[in-house]
Amino acid sequence: RAEQFPEDIEAQTEHALHLWRYEDRYEEAAEVLQRARSVDPSHPGMLASLQSVLRVLERWDELERLLQGRIKDQPQHVGLRQQYAAFLSGQGRLEEARRAYEEVIAIEPDQPRHLWSLINLDIREGHLEKAALAVQMMERRGDVQFKKRIAETRASIARNSGRPREALKFSRIALEDRQRGGDHGLQVNVYRDLPLFIHLLSAGEEEEARTILAGQEAYGGYEREIAA
């Protein structure tokens, strides 16, 4: 269908996704999507797919230009601005990322979830006291939805402050909150367990860390996930 209808953006996008997801032909997928973009430069599904492929290929300059262009076309699109801020953060361009997240907050000032991005940047930059104060403010809001995130962030602050036992305590609280929310570990989840694993090692609790590691290996390899 994609070859028969080169101007069918849906067909071209579907073809590119097949090349990417099932055949690992990322470069070809990018070419297909770029051609589709020349036909319709504003198709959201195609552009989102192109972003994903460029990210996999680590074609950072192209990805940045694409994100900037989409934001220029849709300046009030919070999701795109968040993606761009996350891109900058991932590139280590933390000051630019901070400004980008502040622009997100300016659009949606009543959404406290956006503040977490700035808190994470503060932790990465070593502004731990500032991050801790922000977490206290979020805690006082009493938002139940952020309870797990508050515990995880406190664990990260404690670990980066050289307080591994405190980090371990908050990591356990976060895990317990997850389980109360319905994640009972019926299948071991590396992304759920990794923070606790790290804090166990930092606190010198190697034996319990090995228990988690053994559980991960039973489900296909923990070490591969850590290296990813």
XYZ file of N, CA and C in Angstrom:
684
model
N 0.830 -1.203 0.000
C 0.000 0.000 0.000
C 0.866 1.255 0.000
N 1.975 1.264 0.757
C 2.837 2.428 0.851
C 3.441 2.778 -0.501
N 3.832 1.741 -1.278
C 4.413 1.986 -2.594
C 3.356 2.439 -3.589
N 2.145 1.924 -3.451
C 1.073 2.274 -4.381
C 0.550 3.687 -4.150
N 0.607 4.140 -2.892
C 0.047 5.445 -2.556
C 1.088 6.273 -1.799
N 2.080 6.810 -2.526
C 3.162 7.547 -1.860
C 2.697 8.799 -1.121
N 1.498 9.294 -1.436
C 1.000 10.482 -0.754
C 0.067 10.135 0.412
N -0.091 8.854 0.671
C -0.904 8.412 1.801
C -0.010 8.399 3.053
N -0.125 9.445 3.864
C 0.771 9.600 5.013
C 0.578 8.473 6.021
N -0.665 8.055 6.197
C -0.923 6.959 7.137
C -0.219 5.690 6.686
N -0.299 5.414 5.384
C 0.338 4.209 4.847
C 1.856 4.298 4.971
N 2.412 5.464 4.710
C 3.866 5.639 4.799
C 4.333 5.493 6.249
N 3.560 6.061 7.154
C 3.914 5.953 8.574
C 3.845 4.503 9.038
N 2.801 3.804 8.622
C 2.661 2.392 8.996
C 3.810 1.562 8.437
N 4.196 1.863 7.199
C 5.317 1.149 6.581
C 6.613 1.410 7.347
N 6.842 2.668 7.718
C 8.053 3.014 8.457
C 8.082 2.317 9.816
N 6.936 2.269 10.485
C 6.874 1.605 11.788
C 7.191 0.123 11.668
N 6.731 -0.486 10.575
C 7.035 -1.905 10.360
C 8.541 -2.094 10.160
N 9.158 -1.233 9.345
C 10.606 -1.326 9.120
C 11.370 -1.169 10.434
N 10.885 -0.266 11.255
C 11.581 0.054 12.496
C 11.359 -1.015 13.565
N 10.122 -1.362 13.800
C 9.815 -2.235 14.931
C 10.072 -3.706 14.665
N 9.882 -4.140 13.440
C 9.947 -5.578 13.157
C 11.167 -6.004 12.343
N 11.849 -5.036 11.714
C 12.992 -5.407 10.879
C 14.271 -4.665 11.266
N 14.174 -3.795 12.245
C 15.336 -3.029 12.708
C 16.004 -2.238 11.583
N 15.225 -1.800 10.641
C 15.761 -1.024 9.512
C 15.466 0.461 9.771
N 16.201 0.996 10.718
C 15.916 2.336 11.209
C 16.218 3.421 10.174
N 17.340 3.289 9.484
C 17.693 4.306 8.495
C 16.639 4.381 7.396
N 16.186 3.212 6.947
C 15.162 3.206 5.909
C 13.852 3.787 6.433
N 13.532 3.481 7.681
C 12.319 4.034 8.274
C 12.394 5.557 8.312
N 13.567 6.078 8.654
C 13.735 7.530 8.697
C 13.551 8.139 7.314
N 14.079 7.466 6.296
C 13.934 7.973 4.933
C 12.469 8.003 4.506
N 11.741 6.937 4.830
C 10.319 6.881 4.481
C 9.565 8.024 5.159
N 9.854 8.248 6.419
C 9.158 9.293 7.156
C 9.548 10.687 6.667
N 10.798 10.854 6.276
C 11.215 12.150 5.739
C 10.496 12.443 4.425
N 10.334 11.411 3.597
C 9.589 11.601 2.349
C 8.134 11.945 2.641
N 7.563 11.258 3.635
C 6.179 11.559 4.015
C 6.068 12.988 4.531
N 7.086 13.425 5.231
C 7.078 14.789 5.757
C 7.085 15.826 4.645
N 7.752 15.507 3.545
C 7.780 16.441 2.414
C 6.399 16.584 1.782
N 5.548 15.559 1.955
C 4.190 15.607 1.426
C 3.272 16.357 2.390
N 3.396 16.032 3.673
C 2.552 16.678 4.689
C 3.434 16.965 5.906
N 3.981 18.173 6.017
C 4.934 18.485 7.099
C 4.300 18.654 8.473
N 2.995 18.502 8.579
C 2.342 18.743 9.871
C 1.576 17.543 10.411
N 1.711 16.382 9.782
C 0.972 15.206 10.231
C 1.519 14.758 11.589
N 0.733 14.818 12.680
C 1.260 14.564 14.028
C 1.777 13.146 14.240
N 1.069 12.144 13.724
C 1.520 10.769 13.916
C 2.834 10.500 13.220
N 2.958 10.995 11.999
C 4.203 10.816 11.261
C 5.353 11.519 11.952
N 5.116 12.744 12.428
C 6.175 13.508 13.088
C 6.605 12.844 14.398
N 5.641 12.319 15.132
C 5.981 11.613 16.372
C 6.825 10.379 16.077
N 6.477 9.663 15.014
C 7.257 8.478 14.629
C 8.653 8.875 14.191
N 8.755 9.974 13.448
C 10.069 10.442 13.006
C 10.932 10.821 14.206
N 10.340 11.464 15.187
C 11.088 11.786 16.410
C 11.661 10.519 17.049
N 10.834 9.493 17.137
C 11.273 8.249 17.773
C 12.431 7.612 17.015
N 12.330 7.594 15.699
C 13.384 6.973 14.890
C 14.676 7.778 14.991
N 14.574 9.086 14.920
C 15.773 9.929 15.034
C 16.437 9.745 16.389
N 15.623 9.548 17.425
C 16.180 9.326 18.761
C 16.942 8.008 18.808
N 16.375 6.965 18.230
C 17.051 5.670 18.199
C 18.369 5.765 17.428
N 18.355 6.510 16.331
C 19.543 6.667 15.493
C 20.544 7.665 16.076
N 20.140 8.333 17.145
C 20.971 9.344 17.799
C 21.352 10.467 16.835
N 20.425 10.820 16.002
C 20.622 11.951 15.092
C 20.077 13.193 15.792
N 20.874 13.656 16.750
C 20.401 14.653 17.696
C 20.108 16.007 17.054
N 20.947 16.435 16.130
C 20.724 17.739 15.506
C 19.396 17.757 14.748
N 19.138 16.678 14.011
C 17.875 16.607 13.275
C 16.685 16.558 14.226
N 16.848 15.803 15.298
C 15.756 15.695 16.276
C 15.469 17.048 16.907
N 16.526 17.771 17.244
C 16.316 19.083 17.857
C 15.615 20.037 16.893
N 16.040 20.046 15.642
C 15.393 20.925 14.670
C 13.924 20.563 14.484
N 13.640 19.274 14.494
C 12.260 18.824 14.340
C 11.411 19.303 15.512
N 11.911 19.118 16.738
C 11.170 19.554 17.920
C 10.976 21.070 17.920
N 12.012 21.793 17.583
C 11.907 23.252 17.550
C 10.874 23.698 16.519
N 10.861 23.038 15.360
C 9.896 23.389 14.331
C 8.468 23.116 14.768
N 8.266 21.993 15.444
C 6.923 21.657 15.904
C 6.451 22.637 16.985
N 7.363 23.039 17.846
C 7.000 24.011 18.885
C 6.689 25.364 18.253
N 7.442 25.724 17.228
C 7.167 26.991 16.541
C 5.767 26.991 15.942
N 5.355 25.831 15.409
C 4.025 25.723 14.816
C 2.923 25.646 15.869
N 3.269 25.080 17.045
C 2.275 24.915 18.111
C 2.870 25.395 19.440
N 3.025 26.695 19.601
C 3.744 27.220 20.777
C 3.092 26.917 22.116
N 1.805 26.601 22.126
C 1.129 26.308 23.394
C 1.026 24.808 23.673
N 1.670 23.995 22.872
C 1.589 22.542 23.020
C 2.524 22.110 24.151
N 1.959 21.833 25.305
C 2.755 21.497 26.491
C 3.560 20.217 26.277
N 2.938 19.209 25.666
C 3.625 17.937 25.468
C 4.897 18.090 24.651
N 4.840 18.874 23.575
C 6.020 19.090 22.741
C 7.109 19.834 23.511
N 6.687 20.809 24.297
C 7.673 21.562 25.075
C 8.319 20.672 26.139
N 7.542 19.773 26.719
C 8.107 18.828 27.679
C 9.116 17.896 26.996
N 8.769 17.441 25.809
C 9.684 16.576 25.066
C 10.990 17.295 24.751
N 10.880 18.563 24.382
C 12.087 19.327 24.060
C 12.936 19.553 25.313
N 12.286 19.859 26.416
C 13.016 20.042 27.671
C 13.716 18.750 28.085
N 13.013 17.625 27.937
C 13.621 16.328 28.266
C 14.795 16.029 27.339
N 14.655 16.398 26.070
C 15.758 16.224 25.119
C 16.988 17.014 25.573
N 16.788 18.281 25.926
C 17.899 19.114 26.386
C 18.535 18.536 27.645
N 17.698 18.067 28.562
C 18.209 17.457 29.785
C 19.042 16.221 29.473
N 18.540 15.399 28.559
C 19.273 14.197 28.171
C 20.597 14.485 27.501
N 20.697 15.652 26.875
C 21.939 16.061 26.230
C 22.899 16.750 27.207
N 22.456 16.866 28.455
C 23.299 17.518 29.451
C 23.266 19.034 29.394
N 22.350 19.576 28.655
C 22.226 21.034 28.516
C 21.218 21.522 29.563
N 21.650 21.494 30.808
C 20.727 21.628 31.923
C 20.140 23.026 32.061
N 20.935 24.055 31.803
C 20.387 25.403 31.908
C 19.317 25.646 30.853
N 19.574 25.164 29.634
C 18.565 25.284 28.589
C 17.323 24.465 28.940
N 17.551 23.282 29.512
C 16.425 22.441 29.924
C 15.593 23.142 30.987
N 16.266 23.808 31.917
C 15.549 24.515 32.978
C 14.653 25.606 32.378
N 15.200 26.362 31.436
C 14.394 27.411 30.806
C 13.208 26.810 30.061
N 13.452 25.665 29.418
C 12.367 25.016 28.676
C 11.267 24.534 29.619
N 11.655 23.961 30.755
C 10.647 23.519 31.726
C 9.913 24.719 32.329
N 10.611 25.812 32.537
C 9.955 27.013 33.061
C 8.922 27.544 32.068
N 9.189 27.384 30.778
C 8.209 27.789 29.769
C 6.969 26.890 29.830
N 7.181 25.612 30.135
C 6.041 24.706 30.317
C 5.188 25.172 31.496
N 5.849 25.504 32.598
C 5.132 25.944 33.795
C 4.385 27.247 33.525
N 4.966 28.116 32.693
C 4.301 29.380 32.375
C 2.984 29.142 31.640
N 2.937 28.057 30.852
C 1.708 27.737 30.122
C 0.687 27.087 31.036
N 1.161 26.198 31.916
C 0.270 25.495 32.843
C 0.753 25.693 34.277
N 0.609 26.892 34.813
C 1.141 27.165 36.159
C 0.413 26.436 37.279
N -0.775 25.930 36.991
C -1.562 25.269 38.038
C -1.361 23.764 38.051
N -0.370 23.270 37.305
C -0.109 21.832 37.247
C 1.168 21.512 38.014
N 1.072 21.047 39.256
C 2.271 20.810 40.067
C 3.192 19.733 39.504
N 2.654 18.865 38.635
C 3.524 17.794 38.116
C 4.726 18.348 37.354
N 4.573 19.551 36.788
C 5.674 20.124 36.018
C 6.859 20.499 36.913
N 6.584 20.760 38.187
C 7.666 21.144 39.099
C 8.655 20.010 39.325
N 8.195 18.767 39.146
C 9.107 17.642 39.378
C 10.291 17.671 38.431
N 10.075 18.152 37.241
C 11.177 18.231 36.278
C 12.262 19.185 36.780
N 11.850 20.322 37.349
C 12.825 21.260 37.898
C 13.515 20.682 39.130
N 12.763 19.953 39.945
C 13.367 19.310 41.119
C 14.440 18.315 40.683
N 14.148 17.535 39.657
C 15.134 16.567 39.161
C 16.382 17.270 38.634
N 16.194 18.405 37.977
C 17.347 19.168 37.494
C 18.180 19.691 38.668
N 17.500 20.149 39.720
C 18.228 20.615 40.899
C 19.089 19.500 41.483
N 18.546 18.286 41.528
C 19.316 17.154 42.052
C 20.520 16.878 41.167
N 20.320 16.875 39.858
C 21.429 16.619 38.936
C 22.517 17.679 39.045
N 22.124 18.920 39.314
C 23.105 20.000 39.395
C 23.696 20.140 40.792
N 23.234 19.297 41.729
C 23.784 19.327 43.078
C 23.144 20.337 43.995
N 22.011 20.919 43.577
C 21.309 21.871 44.433
C 20.340 21.094 45.332
N 20.919 20.316 46.239
C 20.123 19.343 46.984
C 19.226 19.999 48.032
N 19.708 21.060 48.669
C 18.875 21.737 49.664
C 17.668 22.384 48.980
N 17.910 22.982 47.839
C 16.818 23.587 47.073
C 15.805 22.531 46.667
N 16.300 21.374 46.216
C 15.406 20.280 45.819
C 14.606 19.780 47.020
N 15.261 19.664 48.171
C 14.582 19.172 49.370
C 13.466 20.127 49.798
N 13.704 21.420 49.695
C 12.676 22.408 50.042
C 11.479 22.300 49.101
N 11.769 22.097 47.817
C 10.688 21.958 46.844
C 9.860 20.706 47.123
N 10.527 19.627 47.508
C 9.809 18.395 47.830
C 8.923 18.608 49.057
N 9.420 19.336 50.044
C 8.604 19.636 51.223
C 7.343 20.393 50.824
N 7.502 21.340 49.893
C 6.347 22.095 49.427
C 5.348 21.182 48.741
N 5.832 20.255 47.915
C 4.945 19.328 47.226
C 4.252 18.408 48.240
N 4.973 18.019 49.270
C 4.396 17.132 50.283
C 3.275 17.838 51.043
N 3.456 19.102 51.319
C 2.450 19.847 52.073
C 1.176 20.091 51.279
N 1.257 19.956 49.970
C 0.044 20.075 49.156
C -0.922 18.929 49.440
N -0.370 17.794 49.905
C -1.216 16.665 50.270
C -1.773 15.895 49.087
N -1.120 15.992 47.912
C -1.590 15.267 46.734
C -1.199 13.790 46.838
N -2.185 12.935 46.991
C -1.923 11.506 47.147
C -1.195 10.947 45.924
N -1.494 11.484 44.742
C -0.893 10.963 43.510
C 0.628 11.124 43.488
N 1.163 12.039 44.314
C 2.595 12.285 44.305
C 3.324 11.604 45.467
N 2.614 10.805 46.244
C 3.228 10.213 47.433
C 4.439 9.352 47.077
N 4.268 8.498 46.081
C 5.387 7.630 45.672
C 6.547 8.466 45.131
N 6.225 9.459 44.335
C 7.271 10.285 43.740
C 8.018 11.076 44.805
N 7.298 11.534 45.824
C 7.959 12.241 46.924
C 8.971 11.326 47.593
N 8.572 10.087 47.866
C 9.492 9.143 48.516
C 10.689 8.842 47.617
N 10.447 8.642 46.321
C 11.546 8.357 45.401
C 12.519 9.530 45.325
N 11.975 10.733 45.302
C 12.829 11.911 45.197
C 13.613 12.132 46.484
N 12.967 11.904 47.618
C 13.694 11.996 48.888
C 14.835 10.977 48.940
N 14.581 9.797 48.398
C 15.635 8.779 48.358
C 16.803 9.251 47.504
N 16.493 9.856 46.366
C 17.548 10.346 45.480
C 18.346 11.468 46.136
N 17.661 12.380 46.798
C 18.352 13.475 47.487
C 19.254 12.926 48.590
N 18.730 11.992 49.368
C 19.520 11.419 50.466
C 20.751 10.692 49.932
N 20.557 9.942 48.860
C 21.690 9.199 48.294
C 22.769 10.154 47.781
N 22.341 11.209 47.092
C 23.302 12.173 46.565
C 23.921 13.036 47.654
N 23.303 13.034 48.837
C 23.844 13.777 49.980
C 24.731 12.900 50.851
N 24.935 11.662 50.438
C 25.786 10.764 51.214
C 25.097 10.149 52.406
N 23.772 9.982 52.316
C 23.015 9.377 53.422
C 22.321 8.114 52.912
N 23.067 7.043 52.693
C 22.501 5.850 52.051
C 21.396 5.174 52.853
N 21.494 5.187 54.195
C 20.454 4.540 55.002
C 19.120 5.270 54.854
N 19.182 6.578 54.852
C 17.964 7.369 54.664
C 17.399 7.135 53.261
N 18.290 7.049 52.274
C 17.854 6.785 50.895
C 17.139 5.447 50.815
N 17.683 4.455 51.497
C 17.079 3.122 51.489
C 15.699 3.149 52.138
N 15.560 3.900 53.219
C 14.276 4.002 53.903
C 13.202 4.556 52.961
N 13.523 5.632 52.259
C 12.533 6.240 51.372
C 12.274 5.382 50.140
N 13.294 4.657 49.701
C 13.094 3.761 48.563
C 12.114 2.643 48.922
N 12.206 2.140 50.144
C 11.260 1.108 50.603
C 9.843 1.683 50.681
N 9.728 2.904 51.152
C 8.407 3.545 51.234
C 7.795 3.659 49.841
N 8.603 4.053 48.871
C 8.105 4.188 47.494
C 7.632 2.850 46.948
N 8.388 1.793 47.223
C 8.014 0.473 46.745
C 6.721 -0.002 47.408
N 6.592 0.239 48.693
C 5.361 -0.152 49.406
C 4.154 0.591 48.841
N 4.335 1.862 48.512
C 3.231 2.642 47.954
C 2.831 2.104 46.594
N 3.821 1.690 45.804
C 3.525 1.076 44.509
C 2.683 -0.174 44.681
N 3.069 -0.991 45.649
C 2.351 -2.248 45.881
C 0.928 -1.997 46.352
N 0.747 -0.979 47.172
C -0.607 -0.628 47.600
C -1.445 -0.156 46.424
N -0.769 0.393 45.410
C -1.484 0.867 44.232
C -1.790 -0.218 43.233
N -1.441 -1.453 43.547
C -1.811 -2.559 42.669
C -0.646 -3.261 42.019
N 0.585 -2.725 42.173
C 1.752 -3.385 41.602
C 2.328 -4.306 42.658
N 1.904 -5.556 42.623
C 2.290 -6.502 43.671
C 3.443 -7.420 43.270
N 4.106 -7.045 42.183
C 5.284 -7.817 41.810
C 4.969 -9.198 41.304
N 3.802 -9.399 40.662
C 3.497 -10.712 40.114
C 4.516 -11.084 39.044
N 5.060 -10.064 38.408
C 6.187 -10.274 37.508
C 7.245 -9.259 37.909
N 8.463 -9.710 38.081
C 9.525 -8.811 38.522
C 9.720 -7.727 37.473
N 9.770 -6.487 37.904
C 9.884 -5.359 36.999
C 11.173 -4.620 37.297
N 12.091 -4.600 36.330
C 13.407 -4.024 36.579
C 13.321 -2.534 36.864
N 12.411 -1.836 36.219
C 12.333 -0.401 36.426
C 11.697 -0.069 37.770
N 10.857 -0.970 38.288
C 10.303 -0.787 39.618
C 11.361 -1.059 40.674
N 12.168 -2.080 40.487
C 13.094 -2.533 41.512
C 14.460 -1.856 41.460
N 14.806 -1.239 40.336
C 16.152 -0.695 40.191
C 16.494 0.362 41.246
N 15.605 1.331 41.537
C 15.971 2.305 42.571
C 16.267 1.651 43.918
N 15.430 0.693 44.328
C 15.665 0.008 45.589
C 16.987 -0.751 45.540
N 17.265 -1.409 44.418
C 18.514 -2.152 44.246
C 19.720 -1.234 44.444
N 19.678 -0.058 43.810
C 20.785 0.893 43.919
C 20.958 1.358 45.364
N 19.851 1.654 46.027
C 19.957 2.143 47.394
C 20.397 1.046 48.364
N 20.030 -0.188 48.080
C 20.521 -1.298 48.897
C 22.041 -1.405 48.798
N 22.563 -1.306 47.585
C 24.012 -1.371 47.409
C 24.705 -0.221 48.127
N 24.136 0.982 47.984
C 24.749 2.155 48.626
C 24.758 2.025 50.139
N 23.734 1.354 50.681
C 23.629 1.195 52.140
C 24.385 -0.030 52.643
N 25.037 -0.746 51.741
C 25.800 -1.920 52.151
C 24.972 -3.163 52.370
N 23.745 -3.174 51.860
C 22.860 -4.332 52.034
C 22.980 -5.252 50.814
N 24.179 -5.825 50.633
C 24.445 -6.614 49.437
C 23.576 -7.871 49.352
N 23.285 -8.475 50.502
C 22.537 -9.730 50.481
C 21.125 -9.516 49.924
N 20.443 -8.483 50.375
C 19.099 -8.218 49.847
C 19.168 -7.785 48.393
N 20.224 -7.053 48.039
C 20.406 -6.657 46.640
C 20.553 -7.897 45.756
N 21.269 -8.897 46.251
C 21.425 -10.135 45.478
C 20.085 -10.843 45.291
N 19.203 -10.741 46.281
C 17.878 -11.347 46.160
C 17.104 -10.719 45.009
N 17.153 -9.393 44.919
C 16.490 -8.700 43.813
C 17.139 -9.087 42.498
N 18.462 -9.132 42.478
C 19.194 -9.480 41.259
C 18.812 -10.879 40.789
N 18.715 -11.808 41.723
C 18.344 -13.176 41.364
C 16.950 -13.215 40.760
N 16.037 -12.443 41.317
C 14.687 -12.391 40.776
C 14.664 -11.819 39.373
N 15.479 -10.802 39.124
C 15.520 -10.206 37.791
C 16.107 -11.192 36.782
N 17.144 -11.882 37.170
C 17.774 -12.832 36.250
C 16.801 -13.946 35.875
N 15.912 -14.288 36.799
C 14.928 -15.330 36.504
C 13.957 -14.895 35.419
N 13.832 -13.560 35.237
C 12.923 -13.047 34.211
C 13.668 -12.502 33.002
N 14.921 -12.936 32.796
C 15.554 -12.619 31.524
C 16.734 -11.677 31.577
N 17.281 -11.422 32.738
C 18.530 -10.685 32.738
C 18.440 -9.283 33.278
N 18.911 -9.111 34.494
C 18.914 -7.790 35.131
C 20.108 -6.969 34.646
N 21.242 -7.619 34.477
C 22.455 -6.886 34.139
C 22.304 -6.175 32.791
N 21.592 -6.807 31.867
C 21.375 -6.165 30.568
C 20.589 -4.885 30.722
N 19.604 -4.895 31.636
C 18.782 -3.711 31.851
C 19.580 -2.606 32.513
N 20.456 -2.984 33.440
C 21.274 -1.975 34.123
C 22.199 -1.289 33.138
N 22.730 -2.058 32.205
C 23.668 -1.493 31.228
C 22.974 -0.660 30.180
N 21.663 -0.844 30.016
C 20.933 -0.151 28.940
C 20.831 1.345 29.222
